[in-house]
Amino acid sequence: MSRVPRWLGRLGAGLTEMGERLDERRAEVEKEHTGPGAEPAAEAAQVLDHVTVVPARPDPAQAVPWGVRVAAEAGWRLLVLAGTVWVLMRVISAVQLVVLAFVAALLITALLQPTVARLRRYGLPRGPATALTAILGFVIMALIGWFVTWQVMENIDNLSNQIQDGIDELRKWLLNSPFHVTDKQINQIAKSLRDAIGANTDQITSTGLEGVTVIVEAMTGILLTVFSTLFLLYDGRRIWEWTLKLVPAAARPGVAGAGPRAWRTLTAYVRGTVIVALIDAIFIGLGIYFLNVPMAVPLAVFIFLFAFIPLVGAVVSGALAVVVALVTQGVFTAVMVLVVVLAVQQIEGHVLQPFILGRAVRVHPLAVVLSVAAGGMIAGIGGAVVAVPLVAVTNTVVGYLRGYAQEAAARQARQTQGGATALGTVTVERTPAQTPPATPSGTPSDPPPEPEPGR
């Protein structure tokens, strides 16, 4: 019994010593927190409590309103496009003769290429078929030009006399008309015209001298057109395949599909325009012929040629026929010619063009007028002729590329969805194979025995 109290005494002394050490350690920690270094920290905390925290400035791009950002993004892109178009127009203006000759060759090729294809189907080789078609086509065009020139030269004297008689009749009609035009006013108008012609004699002479340059350029353009047409008829497919190699690989399938559709649109436009122009020339020519208007055949040819300029060409050629009828046959005949021209043009606009041209080359009348005006301002008569087929082809290409892009996006979405579905199907089917069903005893069952051959 004497050992137990001694053991308890040593245990109590150890616990007492441990408690003293804990008290000393606690006092040291409190001294560190409440010592000289703690006072500045406390003061700094009190100062920070009275300081206003300024928030960080946002990103400048995020501070701009969304609408302004969208307008700016669209604006600089439009500036880049406008600069590109401006540079392209300057380049085209520098080589305007070459561009117009090539475009004219494209139009002539679109008109003659079906004949080459038909001769090829009959067994004629490519070279003879191309040569025969080109020779016939250019001979017919040359004959038309010669016929118009011959008719004008044959009837120029008679037309001059009829114009003088028509001016005299017009003068008498103005004197007796309800417009109260006096002889003095008519003489004053004639004098003003003579003075204007006399004052601009130098300019007229310079224009005549420039006509020589125009003739040289015209002959150069005709030669370029002939050679370009021959090569396009003979080797058009390989030229198109070479052009496709210049297109980036990612955009090549879409361009390859848009090219044939653009060519079909151009071919339909040229063929339909020729048919419509021929019908206009025949019916208007017959009308002015039966009304005894002089030079009915040359006027009909002019109507045929001007019909290649949509809307504007019909107005100009019809006005020319009305003016010739007015100065040669009088007001009544001019009014009858105007009725014939308007009737034929109405039939053309509402029956012939929708039936012959079809929907493939249908362009809104506003787009036709704007494109013809822009083409005429940029490249004169040649630009006005090629403006509408260019707009029709561009409309076809843009529509096809838009549909192609939508179809490609839908195809990619279907492939993505099909891949996800197939992946889920494979997972479900492989799960039983990886985990065989368990038997009632808890062990995997053996696979079913394979059938023996012959059973």
XYZ file of C-alpha atoms in Angstrom:
455
model
C 0.000 0.000 0.000
C 3.002 2.312 0.453
C 3.821 2.295 -3.314
C 0.543 3.670 -4.592
C 0.712 7.133 -2.985
C 4.280 7.594 -4.285
C 3.173 6.837 -7.878
C 0.268 9.181 -7.654
C 2.594 11.918 -6.384
C 4.895 11.593 -9.389
C 1.938 11.712 -11.783
C 0.572 14.844 -10.169
C 3.976 16.540 -10.317
C 4.256 15.730 -14.045
C 0.822 17.146 -14.794
C 1.618 20.286 -12.834
C 4.868 20.806 -14.770
C 3.038 20.317 -18.099
C 0.398 22.896 -17.164
C 3.078 25.437 -16.302
C 4.745 24.950 -19.664
C 1.417 25.443 -21.467
C 0.823 28.674 -19.529
C 4.260 29.957 -20.493
C 3.663 29.136 -24.149
C 0.288 30.862 -24.110
C 1.853 33.958 -22.600
C 4.533 34.052 -25.336
C 1.909 33.829 -28.099
C -0.173 36.630 -26.581
C 2.935 38.752 -26.239
C 3.736 38.282 -29.939
C 0.228 39.426 -30.998
C 0.093 42.365 -28.569
C 3.742 43.428 -28.879
C 5.245 46.509 -30.649
C 4.699 44.999 -34.183
C 0.967 44.607 -33.684
C 0.228 48.281 -33.167
C 1.123 49.384 -36.763
C -0.983 46.570 -38.131
C -3.947 47.693 -36.075
C -3.449 51.311 -37.134
C -3.197 50.227 -40.782
C -6.447 48.316 -40.409
C -8.134 51.416 -38.971
C -6.808 53.550 -41.882
C -8.038 51.018 -44.453
C -11.491 51.184 -42.883
C -11.681 54.903 -43.847
C -10.205 54.545 -47.400
C -12.634 54.308 -50.372
C -11.747 51.378 -52.628
C -11.707 52.417 -56.330
C -12.957 49.585 -58.607
C -10.713 48.415 -61.450
C -11.341 49.978 -64.907
C -13.107 47.702 -67.368
C -11.705 46.627 -70.701
C -12.157 49.468 -73.292
C -13.634 47.020 -75.785
C -16.232 45.950 -73.225
C -17.056 49.578 -72.378
C -18.170 50.289 -75.995
C -21.906 49.608 -76.545
C -22.755 46.478 -78.468
C -24.433 48.279 -81.354
C -21.442 50.577 -81.871
C -19.091 47.597 -81.846
C -21.186 45.780 -84.463
C -21.350 48.923 -86.627
C -17.575 49.381 -86.380
C -16.903 45.739 -87.273
C -19.226 45.961 -90.270
C -17.839 49.376 -91.236
C -14.202 48.422 -91.618
C -15.155 45.285 -93.512
C -17.293 47.362 -95.880
C -14.351 49.729 -96.330
C -12.124 46.792 -97.251
C -14.714 45.531 -99.756
C -15.153 49.020 -101.218
C -11.392 49.373 -101.593
C -11.192 45.987 -103.272
C -13.978 46.877 -105.701
C -12.336 50.232 -106.426
C -8.992 48.609 -107.222
C -10.768 46.008 -109.366
C -12.595 48.738 -111.291
C -9.344 50.590 -111.894
C -7.726 47.429 -113.217
C -10.715 46.734 -115.460
C -10.660 50.317 -116.741
C -6.962 49.959 -117.580
C -7.629 46.830 -119.652
C -11.199 47.658 -120.649
C -10.767 46.586 -124.260
C -9.471 43.154 -123.285
C -12.219 42.623 -120.703
C -15.014 43.633 -123.083
C -13.562 41.454 -125.847
C -13.410 38.441 -123.531
C -16.937 39.025 -122.211
C -18.228 39.377 -125.776
C -16.447 36.121 -126.605
C -18.210 34.456 -123.665
C -21.599 35.657 -124.932
C -20.888 34.497 -128.483
C -19.586 31.167 -127.162
C -22.747 30.700 -125.122
C -24.724 31.248 -128.334
C -22.628 28.946 -130.550
C -21.612 26.198 -128.114
C -24.891 24.224 -128.423
C -24.250 23.983 -132.187
C -20.758 22.601 -131.545
C -22.176 20.051 -129.113
C -24.814 18.991 -131.633
C -22.196 18.522 -134.368
C -20.069 16.488 -131.951
C -23.038 14.215 -131.267
C -23.359 13.666 -135.013
C -19.812 12.303 -135.037
C -17.879 15.341 -136.274
C -14.486 15.825 -134.518
C -14.006 18.748 -132.171
C -11.748 20.784 -134.468
C -13.944 20.722 -137.607
C -17.095 21.244 -135.510
C -15.568 24.304 -133.844
C -14.246 25.730 -137.111
C -17.534 25.198 -138.971
C -19.635 26.751 -136.188
C -17.319 29.742 -135.762
C -17.123 30.435 -139.489
C -20.890 30.297 -139.931
C -21.499 32.450 -136.879
C -19.047 35.195 -137.784
C -20.116 35.179 -141.432
C -23.746 35.718 -140.399
C -22.730 38.598 -138.097
C -20.632 40.188 -140.828
C -23.485 39.880 -143.315
C -25.859 41.587 -140.893
C -23.421 44.481 -140.439
C -22.866 44.782 -144.182
C -26.606 44.710 -144.872
C -27.291 47.502 -142.396
C -24.502 49.659 -143.845
C -25.682 49.005 -147.403
C -29.295 49.915 -146.601
C -28.263 53.130 -144.878
C -26.003 54.182 -147.761
C -28.674 53.369 -150.351
C -31.399 55.338 -148.613
C -29.390 58.211 -147.169
C -30.196 60.636 -150.007
C -33.879 59.801 -150.038
C -33.945 59.973 -146.251
C -32.307 63.403 -146.297
C -34.976 64.754 -148.655
C -37.745 63.186 -146.595
C -36.273 64.616 -143.396
C -36.235 68.107 -144.965
C -39.856 67.708 -146.049
C -40.729 66.397 -142.626
C -39.096 69.376 -140.930
C -41.112 71.730 -143.133
C -44.330 69.897 -142.278
C -43.404 69.928 -138.598
C -42.823 73.675 -138.834
C -46.224 74.222 -140.395
C -47.833 72.032 -137.742
C -46.168 74.015 -134.948
C -47.346 77.296 -136.476
C -50.954 76.045 -136.629
C -50.820 74.129 -133.338
C -52.485 75.259 -130.103
C -49.029 75.844 -128.579
C -48.948 79.351 -130.119
C -45.453 78.955 -131.557
C -44.493 81.858 -133.838
C -42.299 81.890 -136.921
C -39.805 84.111 -135.101
C -39.399 81.551 -132.297
C -38.810 78.744 -134.791
C -36.182 80.798 -136.606
C -34.543 81.617 -133.294
C -34.353 77.909 -132.392
C -32.830 77.091 -135.794
C -30.306 79.930 -135.410
C -29.340 78.667 -131.943
C -28.734 75.188 -133.338
C -26.540 76.590 -136.132
C -24.571 78.688 -133.664
C -24.092 75.694 -131.386
C -22.787 73.637 -134.270
C -20.475 76.429 -135.406
C -19.120 77.011 -131.898
C -18.366 73.316 -131.483
C -16.716 72.825 -134.857
C -13.306 72.205 -133.303
C -14.756 69.691 -130.907
C -16.586 67.917 -133.731
C -13.369 67.819 -135.755
C -11.410 66.382 -132.833
C -14.148 63.819 -132.341
C -13.787 62.853 -135.995
C -10.043 62.457 -135.546
C -10.615 60.381 -132.443
C -12.892 58.222 -134.561
C -9.813 56.791 -136.267
C -8.511 55.633 -132.888
C -11.926 54.214 -132.090
C -11.917 52.259 -135.346
C -8.465 50.829 -134.566
C -9.578 49.835 -131.073
C -12.750 48.317 -132.491
C -10.773 46.207 -134.953
C -8.450 45.083 -132.150
C -11.424 44.167 -129.999
C -13.011 42.230 -132.848
C -9.824 40.212 -133.398
C -9.514 39.479 -129.662
C -13.150 38.418 -129.591
C -12.708 36.089 -132.561
C -9.610 34.377 -131.139
C -11.127 34.096 -127.656
C -14.309 32.599 -129.095
C -12.365 30.001 -131.068
C -10.384 28.860 -128.041
C -13.433 28.847 -125.763
C -15.388 26.744 -128.255
C -12.542 24.321 -128.802
C -10.995 24.017 -125.354
C -13.504 25.507 -122.929
C -13.689 22.515 -120.594
C -9.938 22.325 -120.036
C -9.799 26.100 -119.493
C -12.452 25.720 -116.798
C -10.589 22.836 -115.156
C -7.401 24.917 -115.111
C -9.326 27.813 -113.555
C -10.596 25.516 -110.803
C -7.001 24.769 -109.788
C -6.595 28.440 -108.849
C -9.449 28.184 -106.330
C -8.578 27.152 -102.732
C -9.182 23.457 -102.056
C -11.814 24.150 -99.379
C -13.974 26.204 -101.781
C -13.292 24.112 -104.896
C -16.322 21.750 -104.635
C -18.752 24.654 -104.344
C -17.182 26.571 -107.238
C -17.085 23.401 -109.347
C -20.829 22.999 -108.873
C -21.616 26.686 -109.409
C -19.703 26.911 -112.703
C -21.958 24.666 -114.845
C -25.068 26.342 -113.440
C -23.681 29.768 -114.253
C -22.890 28.621 -117.779
C -26.415 27.236 -118.245
C -27.833 30.556 -117.053
C -25.643 32.509 -119.472
C -26.537 30.189 -122.360
C -30.256 30.478 -121.611
C -29.983 34.265 -121.361
C -28.144 34.699 -124.682
C -30.378 32.255 -126.553
C -33.569 33.741 -125.129
C -32.418 37.312 -125.786
C -31.631 36.479 -129.419
C -35.080 34.925 -129.917
C -36.875 37.835 -128.234
C -34.832 40.415 -130.178
C -35.564 38.619 -133.450
C -39.307 38.613 -132.736
C -39.232 42.322 -131.820
C -37.313 43.212 -134.972
C -39.635 41.213 -137.238
C -42.936 42.557 -135.885
C -41.838 46.169 -135.403
C -40.116 46.094 -138.794
C -43.305 44.818 -140.452
C -45.301 47.524 -138.706
C -43.110 50.394 -139.833
C -42.837 48.848 -143.312
C -46.621 48.819 -143.811
C -46.756 52.396 -142.476
C -44.390 53.421 -145.322
C -41.633 54.572 -142.983
C -38.343 54.749 -144.927
C -35.437 52.442 -144.082
C -37.710 49.921 -142.390
C -35.166 47.098 -142.721
C -32.219 49.013 -141.195
C -34.480 50.192 -138.395
C -35.535 46.585 -137.753
C -31.861 45.566 -137.572
C -31.178 48.403 -135.135
C -34.115 47.211 -133.019
C -32.628 43.700 -133.038
C -29.202 44.943 -131.909
C -30.532 47.325 -129.240
C -32.694 44.548 -127.792
C -29.526 43.139 -126.195
C -29.681 46.114 -123.803
C -32.760 45.266 -121.683
C -35.384 47.978 -121.170
C -33.125 50.843 -122.225
C -32.375 49.379 -125.666
C -36.049 48.884 -126.438
C -36.813 52.497 -125.476
C -33.940 53.893 -127.574
C -34.684 51.814 -130.683
C -38.419 52.523 -130.435
C -37.778 56.245 -130.041
C -35.509 56.162 -133.093
C -38.253 54.561 -135.178
C -40.804 57.108 -133.930
C -38.497 60.049 -134.721
C -37.818 58.786 -138.246
C -41.570 58.363 -138.804
C -42.222 61.835 -137.393
C -39.761 63.691 -139.612
C -40.603 61.717 -142.744
C -44.317 60.853 -142.589
C -45.836 63.214 -140.061
C -47.422 63.092 -136.634
C -50.120 60.516 -137.376
C -47.642 57.964 -138.709
C -45.350 58.624 -135.738
C -48.222 57.963 -133.345
C -49.069 54.713 -135.138
C -45.407 53.613 -134.988
C -45.422 54.398 -131.264
C -48.522 52.225 -130.812
C -46.869 49.344 -132.692
C -43.674 49.640 -130.640
C -45.528 49.756 -127.318
C -47.745 46.803 -128.242
C -44.791 44.621 -129.244
C -42.839 45.591 -126.134
C -45.783 44.787 -123.873
C -46.107 41.354 -125.471
C -42.366 40.894 -125.076
C -42.325 41.856 -121.401
C -45.362 39.859 -120.289
C -45.337 36.839 -122.614
C -42.095 36.277 -124.479
C -39.495 36.880 -121.781
C -41.193 34.812 -119.027
C -41.881 31.988 -121.492
C -38.531 31.933 -123.332
C -36.057 33.049 -120.674
C -37.755 31.279 -117.790
C -37.043 31.677 -114.110
C -33.361 30.790 -114.362
C -32.458 34.278 -115.553
C -35.281 36.279 -113.999
C -33.946 39.573 -112.640
C -35.983 42.298 -110.985
C -36.630 45.326 -113.261
C -35.017 47.663 -110.726
C -31.856 45.542 -110.772
C -31.948 45.603 -114.584
C -32.207 49.396 -114.744
C -29.504 49.976 -112.120
C -27.132 47.437 -113.642
C -27.577 48.833 -117.170
C -27.000 52.373 -115.888
C -23.900 51.334 -113.923
C -22.534 49.317 -116.843
C -23.093 52.212 -119.240
C -21.334 54.656 -116.907
C -18.364 52.330 -116.450
C -17.850 50.948 -119.954
C -20.321 52.633 -122.294
C -22.501 50.547 -124.616
C -20.425 47.410 -124.025
C -20.902 47.704 -120.279
C -24.648 48.178 -120.720
C -24.821 45.020 -122.866
C -22.940 42.776 -120.437
C -24.428 44.230 -117.224
C -27.638 42.185 -117.119
C -26.110 38.773 -117.967
C -23.455 39.473 -115.333
C -26.158 40.179 -112.747
C -28.105 37.056 -113.801
C -25.018 34.836 -113.546
C -24.050 36.366 -110.187
C -27.566 35.759 -108.881
C -27.368 32.105 -109.920
C -23.904 31.590 -108.401
C -24.774 33.259 -105.094
C -28.013 31.272 -104.782
C -26.232 27.993 -105.471
C -23.380 28.708 -103.045
C -25.854 29.655 -100.322
C -27.768 26.409 -100.822
C -24.532 24.438 -100.998
C -23.330 25.898 -97.692
C -26.641 25.137 -95.987
C -26.642 21.587 -97.351
C -23.041 21.045 -96.207
C -23.892 22.303 -92.704
C -26.947 20.036 -92.540
C -24.899 17.068 -93.787
C -22.231 17.682 -91.155
C -24.877 17.933 -88.448
C -26.430 14.633 -89.567
C -23.015 12.953 -89.583
C -22.265 14.255 -86.088
C -25.630 13.100 -84.793
C -25.273 9.719 -86.532
C -21.791 9.228 -85.051
C -23.063 9.939 -81.545
C -25.968 7.536 -82.018
C -23.680 4.822 -83.371
C -21.292 5.304 -80.447
C -24.135 4.923 -77.956
C -25.365 1.797 -79.739
C -21.944 0.197 -79.627
C -21.666 0.909 -75.903
C -25.014 -0.671 -75.131
C -24.270 -3.747 -77.223
C -20.821 -4.340 -75.757
C -21.920 -4.059 -72.117
C -23.389 -7.602 -71.828
C -20.317 -9.071 -73.548
C -17.956 -7.429 -71.061
C -20.084 -8.489 -68.058
C -21.523 -11.974 -68.576
C -24.756 -12.728 -66.702
C -24.324 -14.373 -63.351
C -25.704 -17.741 -62.360
C -27.837 -18.138 -59.238
C -24.742 -19.244 -57.344
C -22.999 -15.903 -58.099
C -20.442 -17.136 -60.688
C -20.467 -16.140 -64.349
C -22.243 -18.571 -66.554
C -20.382 -20.437 -69.270
C -20.939 -19.340 -72.875
C -23.445 -21.385 -74.866
C -21.920 -24.262 -76.802
C -21.233 -23.567 -80.489
C -23.238 -25.658 -82.964
C -21.370 -28.432 -84.618
C -20.897 -28.318 -88.380
C -23.689 -29.991 -90.273
C -26.382 -29.423 -87.697
